[in-house]
Amino acid sequence: MALSKFTFQQVVKQTDTSKKDTTKVKKKMTKSSLDAKLEYYSQDSIRTDRKNGIIHLYGKARVIYEDFELDADYIRFNSKDNTIFASGVKTDKGKYVGRPIFKMGKEGSSIADSLTYNTKDHEGTVDGVYTEQQGGFFSGGKTKVQPDNEFHVKGTIYSTCNLPHPHYGIHITKGIATETQIITGPVYMEFEGVPLPIAIPFGFFPKPNKKSSGIILPTPGEDATKGFSLTNGGYYLALNDYWDAKLMGNIFTNGSYDLSLATNYIKRYKYNGNFNLSYSSTRNGLEGTPEYTPQKNFHIGWTHSQNANARPGTTFSASVNAGTGNFFRTTAANGTYDINQIAQNTMSSSISYGKVFGDGLFNLTAALTHSQETQNKTISLTLPQVSLNMSTINPFDMKNSSGTPKWYQKLSVGYSLQASNTVNTKENLLFDKDGLKRFKNGMQHSIPISLPFNVLKYLNFSANANYNERWYFQTVRNRYIQSPGVDSIAVDTVNGFRRAGEYSLSLGMSTKFYGRKDFKNLGKIKAIRHVVTPNISFSYKPDFSTNSNYYKYQEIYTNDLRPGLSVPTGQYKLDNRGRPLKYSIFEQGIFGGPSAGKQASLGFSVDNNVELKVASAKDTTGTGEKKIPIIQGLTFSSSYNFVQDSMKLAPINFSGRSQFTDKLGFNFSGVFSPYVVLETPATTAGGSPSYREIDKFVWSEGKLPRLTSFTFSFDYSLNPDALKSRNKNMDNLKNQTAQTGRTPEQIEELAAISRDPNAFVDFNIPWNFAFSYSFNYNNPFGQKTTRNISNTLNFNGDFNLTPKWKIQFNSGYDFKAKNLSYTSFAIYRDLHCWDLSASWIPFGSYQSYSIDIKVKASILQDLKLSKRKGYYTKY
């Protein structure tokens, strides 16, 4: 309420006082008893009672005194006792209209049935007030304002329902409010005007003007495996205006517990972010069983973003999602039941720093990255990864040159540096005593040189040369050990700096061909256009395996496990042609090593685009046309290596897409093999034959290349308005950050707390059905026994059973497994200021259900009833 000196945000709009005055009567009055001018006017009429010092304002009247603004259909000002009275009026049909709308200072506006205000004592009484404060509404009752900024209320109802007669509310029989606290007498709940028999005899509610620390009360619950529980309890720390923290915990009677620390920070115009750390000790099963052994898991999350204008030319960002692979599964995504987190198979992180210097010529980036697979518990860390790139320059170009540049002025040179220190290991081995020894590191320098030129105007050529050099501090030496029945290779790591350089040359040519056919008597089809883009390139790279500093012969050693006693025999491992095998001492380097074998390869590809030009049905003039792409990016590519010993022609790859409408598109790709398959009969009775490709082209036998793999996919939505609505709702939620001061993470947390089956339910979209299909074919040898086909269909949608009931579903079908994939159902009921939601996963690994009835407004997010059953309660 404006007169109550509430510090919360008011949203009921006051009449705009900045507009030009259009009233019929307007006056200003100055009294000795007033500290400032009192401005009043009305649209209808003004009646002055000079004897009693009373002014009556009728019809859209307005009074402005200092920071107090008042609008009503009737206002009475008594200059003798300095009181203002305002009320609405009744129409001929008995309807009460023109209620007072008042505002004080920077606070928002409020509506009342009537009010009295003393301009001298700054006291007032408000009847039937209606005002919104931070998502809640105060309505009814009587309010009296005191001179010391204290106000007294009686019979007021607080609710998040915005109706004049709310569906529910907290009835405050009487209370006193100051700028920092509210003290009430008996308080009880009302539903549809019916009071509950249980009441709170008195209440004390802090109302600070700034963030303050406090206890977060836990929620009692029960779990079939973990026992009774107290969840989501803890303590909130309001450290300052830029930094806060929240300590939360869950505890169960079977000995399980969860702990978490979450913090948000922000510095306006500089940066913002959040950090969270979670730890859990989970017991499942009965005491004495293996499942009862505590499972220790943790998770770390951190996001940080820097304002682009904070430090021009310098960037820093962080996105960390790391922890043990079982954390989300064993804790049910920290109690949120978020199926996307529970079912995730990978986690990844990146902390990066970037700087542009040298007048924009150089770009330096450094990053710490992490990725892990939660199923097999493998983890990859890169600490750090550094990249330095120089923009390409034209060393022979003149700054003040004019006209067509000479051919040599187009020569461009670039430079890039990459350095990395990485490890790939298991979760349980990462922090053991030999963990640091598993890191691999190295540096790679690359200098590309390019010279583009044209021949015969339409032929675009590009000559390229590239030099790569790698630096390592560790290389390997292999010992081939022959044992009875089994041979093995022992790999020894040799410390010391080694470098390896290689180069390659290439020349490429491309052009375009255009074809068009116009139609006069083919209905709406006006023309068809075909664009062909051929590319031909030749590349050369020498054989670097002849360099003894890079490659070693695979020598056979004696089979002796004792240190230093496995010695060379002077013999070498031979290939199938009787030649000694070689290996690269850089084969385990993170950037590899110089390639073996000479390469003189001719690459070729053809790209095709086909589109129709048709008459537009939306154009009323009859001359409008639109393009419909029939085939986009249909590309065939392969290469031929002249110096390769056999199978010089590489497999023929193809890919493309077709986007017939805005709602329907196809993607496809595949591989053709040009070689004949040789079948080798089984060596044992009942055994299966084996197959291999030989160096013989299929067209020598009058056949076409063999399709070895093919993929095809598409997705379609029968109601694209549903997708547009969801994206719009997501954008609106993000925009609340500026309006409410909440961080994006806090808004996401509120969405998760809401437990809606779908984060955004739009009853304006009566139905939606979308599906996607994918097909995969793989047959490397063209035989029935080597063929593998998989195809899946996923579908999801929703429909309004009634204007207030919505049913949602998500499922799919795996044709190979002949079974339904992950399936879920959800029901949502709009109860105006409340909502009811139920979600159900009927079968599968994540079988569970949840039922929630709760208040929509986030300010009373804990006013709810929930019933849940998690999948992990089964053991």
Tab-separated table of N, CA and C in Angstrom, residues 309-370:
chain	number	residue	atom	x	y	z
A	309	ASN	N	31.945	-5.520	-22.665
A	309	ASN	CA	32.547	-4.193	-22.599
A	309	ASN	C	33.413	-3.981	-21.360
A	310	ALA	N	33.514	-5.013	-20.505
A	310	ALA	CA	34.285	-4.848	-19.269
A	310	ALA	C	35.759	-4.638	-19.570
A	311	ARG	N	36.319	-5.509	-20.387
A	311	ARG	CA	37.726	-5.391	-20.780
A	311	ARG	C	37.831	-5.689	-22.269
A	312	PRO	N	37.675	-4.703	-23.115
A	312	PRO	CA	37.718	-4.942	-24.562
A	312	PRO	C	39.011	-5.651	-24.972
A	313	GLY	N	38.856	-6.674	-25.785
A	313	GLY	CA	40.003	-7.453	-26.248
A	313	GLY	C	40.361	-8.603	-25.340
A	314	THR	N	39.727	-8.711	-24.179
A	314	THR	CA	40.013	-9.784	-23.230
A	314	THR	C	38.708	-10.443	-22.815
A	315	THR	N	38.699	-11.755	-22.802
A	315	THR	CA	37.505	-12.498	-22.402
A	315	THR	C	37.889	-13.561	-21.383
A	316	PHE	N	36.931	-13.856	-20.505
A	316	PHE	CA	37.095	-14.955	-19.552
A	316	PHE	C	35.719	-15.556	-19.301
A	317	SER	N	35.625	-16.860	-19.399
A	317	SER	CA	34.348	-17.535	-19.170
A	317	SER	C	34.609	-18.901	-18.575
A	318	ALA	N	33.582	-19.425	-17.916
A	318	ALA	CA	33.704	-20.742	-17.289
A	318	ALA	C	32.365	-21.452	-17.371
A	319	SER	N	32.424	-22.733	-17.670
A	319	SER	CA	31.259	-23.605	-17.652
A	319	SER	C	31.733	-24.962	-17.180
A	320	VAL	N	31.531	-25.232	-15.904
A	320	VAL	CA	32.057	-26.450	-15.286
A	320	VAL	C	30.898	-27.352	-14.894
A	321	ASN	N	30.952	-28.591	-15.324
A	321	ASN	CA	29.971	-29.615	-14.963
A	321	ASN	C	30.749	-30.907	-14.782
A	322	ALA	N	31.191	-31.171	-13.556
A	322	ALA	CA	32.089	-32.296	-13.302
A	322	ALA	C	31.697	-32.975	-11.999
A	323	GLY	N	32.136	-34.198	-11.854
A	323	GLY	CA	31.857	-34.954	-10.642
A	323	GLY	C	31.920	-36.434	-10.909
A	324	THR	N	31.511	-37.216	-9.944
A	324	THR	CA	31.483	-38.663	-10.122
A	324	THR	C	30.317	-39.049	-11.018
A	325	GLY	N	30.491	-40.136	-11.754
A	325	GLY	CA	29.495	-40.512	-12.745
A	325	GLY	C	28.162	-40.930	-12.164
A	326	ASN	N	28.126	-41.373	-10.894
A	326	ASN	CA	26.882	-41.863	-10.298
A	326	ASN	C	26.119	-40.807	-9.513
A	327	PHE	N	26.609	-39.569	-9.476
A	327	PHE	CA	26.003	-38.576	-8.592
A	327	PHE	C	24.528	-38.344	-8.913
A	328	PHE	N	24.202	-38.027	-10.156
A	328	PHE	CA	22.829	-37.683	-10.497
A	328	PHE	C	21.896	-38.884	-10.387
A	329	ARG	N	22.403	-40.079	-10.660
A	329	ARG	CA	21.546	-41.261	-10.585
A	329	ARG	C	21.231	-41.631	-9.142
A	330	THR	N	22.242	-41.629	-8.278
A	330	THR	CA	22.025	-42.052	-6.895
A	330	THR	C	21.283	-41.011	-6.073
A	331	THR	N	21.381	-39.729	-6.453
A	331	THR	CA	20.690	-38.678	-5.693
A	331	THR	C	19.423	-38.189	-6.383
A	332	ALA	N	19.011	-38.878	-7.466
A	332	ALA	CA	17.842	-38.426	-8.246
A	332	ALA	C	18.000	-36.975	-8.657
A	333	ALA	N	19.175	-36.667	-9.223
A	333	ALA	CA	19.502	-35.302	-9.660
A	333	ALA	C	19.356	-34.316	-8.507
A	334	ASN	N	19.945	-34.702	-7.372
A	334	ASN	CA	19.923	-33.867	-6.164
A	334	ASN	C	18.500	-33.568	-5.713
A	335	GLY	N	17.611	-34.559	-5.914
A	335	GLY	CA	16.236	-34.427	-5.454
A	335	GLY	C	15.313	-33.707	-6.397
A	336	THR	N	15.784	-33.304	-7.584
A	336	THR	CA	14.924	-32.582	-8.524
A	336	THR	C	14.187	-33.509	-9.481
A	337	TYR	N	14.624	-34.758	-9.590
A	337	TYR	CA	14.023	-35.732	-10.505
A	337	TYR	C	14.093	-35.249	-11.955
A	338	ASP	N	15.110	-34.499	-12.282
A	338	ASP	CA	15.285	-34.014	-13.648
A	338	ASP	C	15.805	-35.172	-14.496
A	339	ILE	N	14.964	-35.695	-15.388
A	339	ILE	CA	15.321	-36.882	-16.161
A	339	ILE	C	16.474	-36.605	-17.107
A	340	ASN	N	16.630	-35.358	-17.549
A	340	ASN	CA	17.739	-35.030	-18.440
A	340	ASN	C	19.080	-35.173	-17.730
A	341	GLN	N	19.128	-34.808	-16.449
A	341	GLN	CA	20.359	-34.976	-15.690
A	341	GLN	C	20.561	-36.426	-15.273
A	342	ILE	N	19.481	-37.094	-14.884
A	342	ILE	CA	19.601	-38.491	-14.447
A	342	ILE	C	20.093	-39.374	-15.583
A	343	ALA	N	19.598	-39.143	-16.782
A	343	ALA	CA	19.926	-40.012	-17.911
A	343	ALA	C	21.143	-39.554	-18.700
A	344	GLN	N	21.798	-38.480	-18.318
A	344	GLN	CA	22.927	-37.996	-19.102
A	344	GLN	C	24.098	-38.979	-19.038
A	345	ASN	N	24.776	-39.131	-20.148
A	345	ASN	CA	25.899	-40.057	-20.247
A	345	ASN	C	27.243	-39.352	-20.238
A	346	THR	N	27.249	-38.062	-20.467
A	346	THR	CA	28.510	-37.332	-20.528
A	346	THR	C	28.412	-36.046	-19.717
A	347	MET	N	29.542	-35.601	-19.226
A	347	MET	CA	29.670	-34.295	-18.587
A	347	MET	C	30.931	-33.639	-19.142
A	348	SER	N	30.886	-32.338	-19.272
A	348	SER	CA	32.032	-31.628	-19.835
A	348	SER	C	32.153	-30.259	-19.184
A	349	SER	N	33.366	-29.712	-19.230
A	349	SER	CA	33.650	-28.420	-18.618
A	349	SER	C	34.660	-27.666	-19.472
A	350	SER	N	34.642	-26.350	-19.298
A	350	SER	CA	35.613	-25.516	-19.998
A	350	SER	C	35.781	-24.210	-19.233
A	351	ILE	N	37.022	-23.860	-18.949
A	351	ILE	CA	37.375	-22.564	-18.379
A	351	ILE	C	38.359	-21.932	-19.359
A	352	SER	N	37.983	-20.820	-19.946
A	352	SER	CA	38.784	-20.267	-21.039
A	352	SER	C	39.097	-18.800	-20.810
A	353	TYR	N	40.242	-18.408	-21.355
A	353	TYR	CA	40.706	-17.021	-21.317
A	353	TYR	C	41.184	-16.659	-22.710
A	354	GLY	N	40.829	-15.485	-23.162
A	354	GLY	CA	41.234	-15.044	-24.488
A	354	GLY	C	41.692	-13.604	-24.493
A	355	LYS	N	42.656	-13.306	-25.361
A	355	LYS	CA	43.161	-11.936	-25.465
A	355	LYS	C	43.601	-11.672	-26.894
A	356	VAL	N	43.205	-10.522	-27.395
A	356	VAL	CA	43.618	-10.066	-28.726
A	356	VAL	C	44.633	-8.946	-28.538
A	357	PHE	N	45.773	-9.062	-29.210
A	357	PHE	CA	46.804	-8.044	-29.061
A	357	PHE	C	47.518	-7.861	-30.395
A	358	GLY	N	48.478	-6.947	-30.398
A	358	GLY	CA	49.198	-6.649	-31.634
A	358	GLY	C	48.310	-6.006	-32.670
A	359	ASP	N	47.477	-5.052	-32.238
A	359	ASP	CA	46.537	-4.375	-33.149
A	359	ASP	C	45.623	-5.363	-33.854
A	360	GLY	N	45.234	-6.412	-33.119
A	360	GLY	CA	44.313	-7.390	-33.672
A	360	GLY	C	44.962	-8.470	-34.503
A	361	LEU	N	46.282	-8.444	-34.617
A	361	LEU	CA	46.965	-9.436	-35.450
A	361	LEU	C	47.027	-10.801	-34.772
A	362	PHE	N	47.170	-10.822	-33.442
A	362	PHE	CA	47.322	-12.083	-32.720
A	362	PHE	C	46.132	-12.300	-31.791
A	363	ASN	N	45.759	-13.564	-31.664
A	363	ASN	CA	44.655	-13.969	-30.788
A	363	ASN	C	45.146	-15.136	-29.936
A	364	LEU	N	45.203	-14.909	-28.619
A	364	LEU	CA	45.662	-15.927	-27.681
A	364	LEU	C	44.480	-16.456	-26.888
A	365	THR	N	44.336	-17.780	-26.829
A	365	THR	CA	43.306	-18.410	-26.009
A	365	THR	C	43.950	-19.501	-25.177
A	366	ALA	N	43.500	-19.607	-23.948
A	366	ALA	CA	43.961	-20.659	-23.041
A	366	ALA	C	42.742	-21.241	-22.354
A	367	ALA	N	42.703	-22.561	-22.229
A	367	ALA	CA	41.520	-23.203	-21.675
A	367	ALA	C	41.905	-24.422	-20.855
A	368	LEU	N	41.113	-24.668	-19.831
A	368	LEU	CA	41.161	-25.906	-19.067
A	368	LEU	C	39.870	-26.651	-19.392
A	369	THR	N	39.962	-27.849	-19.926
A	369	THR	CA	38.785	-28.580	-20.368
A	369	THR	C	38.708	-29.937	-19.684
A	370	HIS	N	37.508	-30.450	-19.664
A	370	HIS	CA	37.257	-31.741	-19.017
A	370	HIS	C	36.069	-32.395	-19.711
